[in-house]
Amino acid sequence: MKIGELAKRSGCSIQTIRYYEKEGLISAPARTDGNFRVYDTPALEKLAFIKNCRALDLTLDEIKQLMALQHLPGTPCEKVNDMIDAHLKIVESRITDLQKLHADLKVLRQKCGHARPIEQCGILDELSPKSHSRN
Amino acid sequence: MKIGELAKRSGCSIQTIRYYEKEGLISAPARTDGNFRVYDTPALEKLAFIKNCRALDLTLDEIKQLMALQHLPGTPCEKVNDMIDAHLKIVESRITDLQKLHADLKVLRQKCGHARPIEQCGILDELSPKSHSRN
DNA sequence: TTACACTCTATAGTTACTATAGAGTCAAGT
DNA sequence: ACTTGACTCTATAGTAACTATAGAGTGTAA
Ligand SMILES: [Zn+2]
Ligand SMILES: [Zn+2]
Ligand SMILES: [Zn+2]
Ligand SMILES: [Zn+2]
């Protein structure tokens, strides 16, 4: 199949597929006489693997590492488990950060009801260090 | 004061300050004969305002809009409130997404105990559409 | 043959910075 | 007067993972 069909079937855009090739996540496919890329089913499967990983927010580098490990049979899979564990921690700390941010924004939002003239906006006042220290 | 002192006092890096100037968030300051930037206290206050906003993850564009509104006295401050409300929604949906991601990662992690040979790694198996559909 | 859909490469843009390189400024010490 | 050192200047490239475009070529059907 050509790149357009692969894009439709995989759910990746054409540019993304070419980008993955350039970054070494998928291997360069065969070409037609007219220099068009031609893909086989394994290529589609690789893209599906990448998509699954990206859905979990693994970086392209991490995905590359996973694919490299797959081609070293016999290796213990500790590295895979460690990667997922590390990832879990990052996600957890991002959630914590965002929850703090959310609380801060809620507090800020309550500084202003609505439709005051801008000079008296409680939000802007809260954000300004100058008028703030004066109160 | 020169840029180094402003950087220390504001907690922004020198490059960040120059970047903010280039992006129009702060106005270009006076220069010495030797072409060094010279700042006054209001400049420090503007940086503090920007820092407060960035801590809430407002984009530079949004911050620019807020600053523009500050210089239009008499305007009702609805736009400020709307911006914060919109921001709250984005943060909320990011949290939801991350929580889903976290749950997915947890499930994935449990597919593998530890230290199996890589061919039998439950995580890699789960990520691979091919071997997956075979089972 | 000409219209059309498709593909090719190369390049720039996105966000908010960070990190150089290479040159100039300025005050203090010798 | 000279040198050292700390500071500053501009311009440019890099970050992550794409997305979007320009301009050219390919392939097929009417
Ligand atoms: Zn990770
Ligand atoms: Zn308000
Ligand atoms: Zn926003
Ligand atoms: Zn495993």
CSV table of C-alpha atoms and ligand atoms in Angstrom, one decimal, chain A residues 108-109 111-118 120-125, chain B residues 76-82 84, ligand 2:
chain,number,residue,atom,x,y,z
A,108,LEU,CA,-8.0,33.7,42.0
A,109,ARG,CA,-11.3,33.4,40.2
A,111,LYS,CA,-11.5,37.5,43.8
A,112,CYS,CA,-13.8,38.9,41.2
A,113,GLY,CA,-17.5,38.5,40.8
A,114,HIS,CA,-18.2,40.0,37.4
A,115,ALA,CA,-18.5,43.1,35.3
A,116,ARG,CA,-16.6,45.5,37.4
A,117,PRO,CA,-14.7,48.2,35.7
A,118,ILE,CA,-11.2,46.9,35.1
A,120,GLN,CA,-11.3,47.3,40.3
A,121,CYS,CA,-10.9,43.8,39.0
A,122,GLY,CA,-10.0,41.6,41.9
A,123,ILE,CA,-8.2,39.2,39.6
A,124,LEU,CA,-5.9,41.8,38.1
A,125,ASP,CA,-5.3,43.2,41.6
B,76,PRO,CA,-15.7,45.9,32.2
B,77,CYS,CA,-13.5,43.2,33.5
B,78,GLU,CA,-15.6,40.3,32.1
B,79,LYS,CA,-12.8,39.4,29.7
B,80,VAL,CA,-10.5,38.8,32.6
B,81,ASN,CA,-13.0,36.5,34.3
B,82,ASP,CA,-13.7,34.7,31.0
B,84,ILE,CA,-9.6,32.5,33.9
E,2,ZN,ZN,-12.6,41.0,37.3
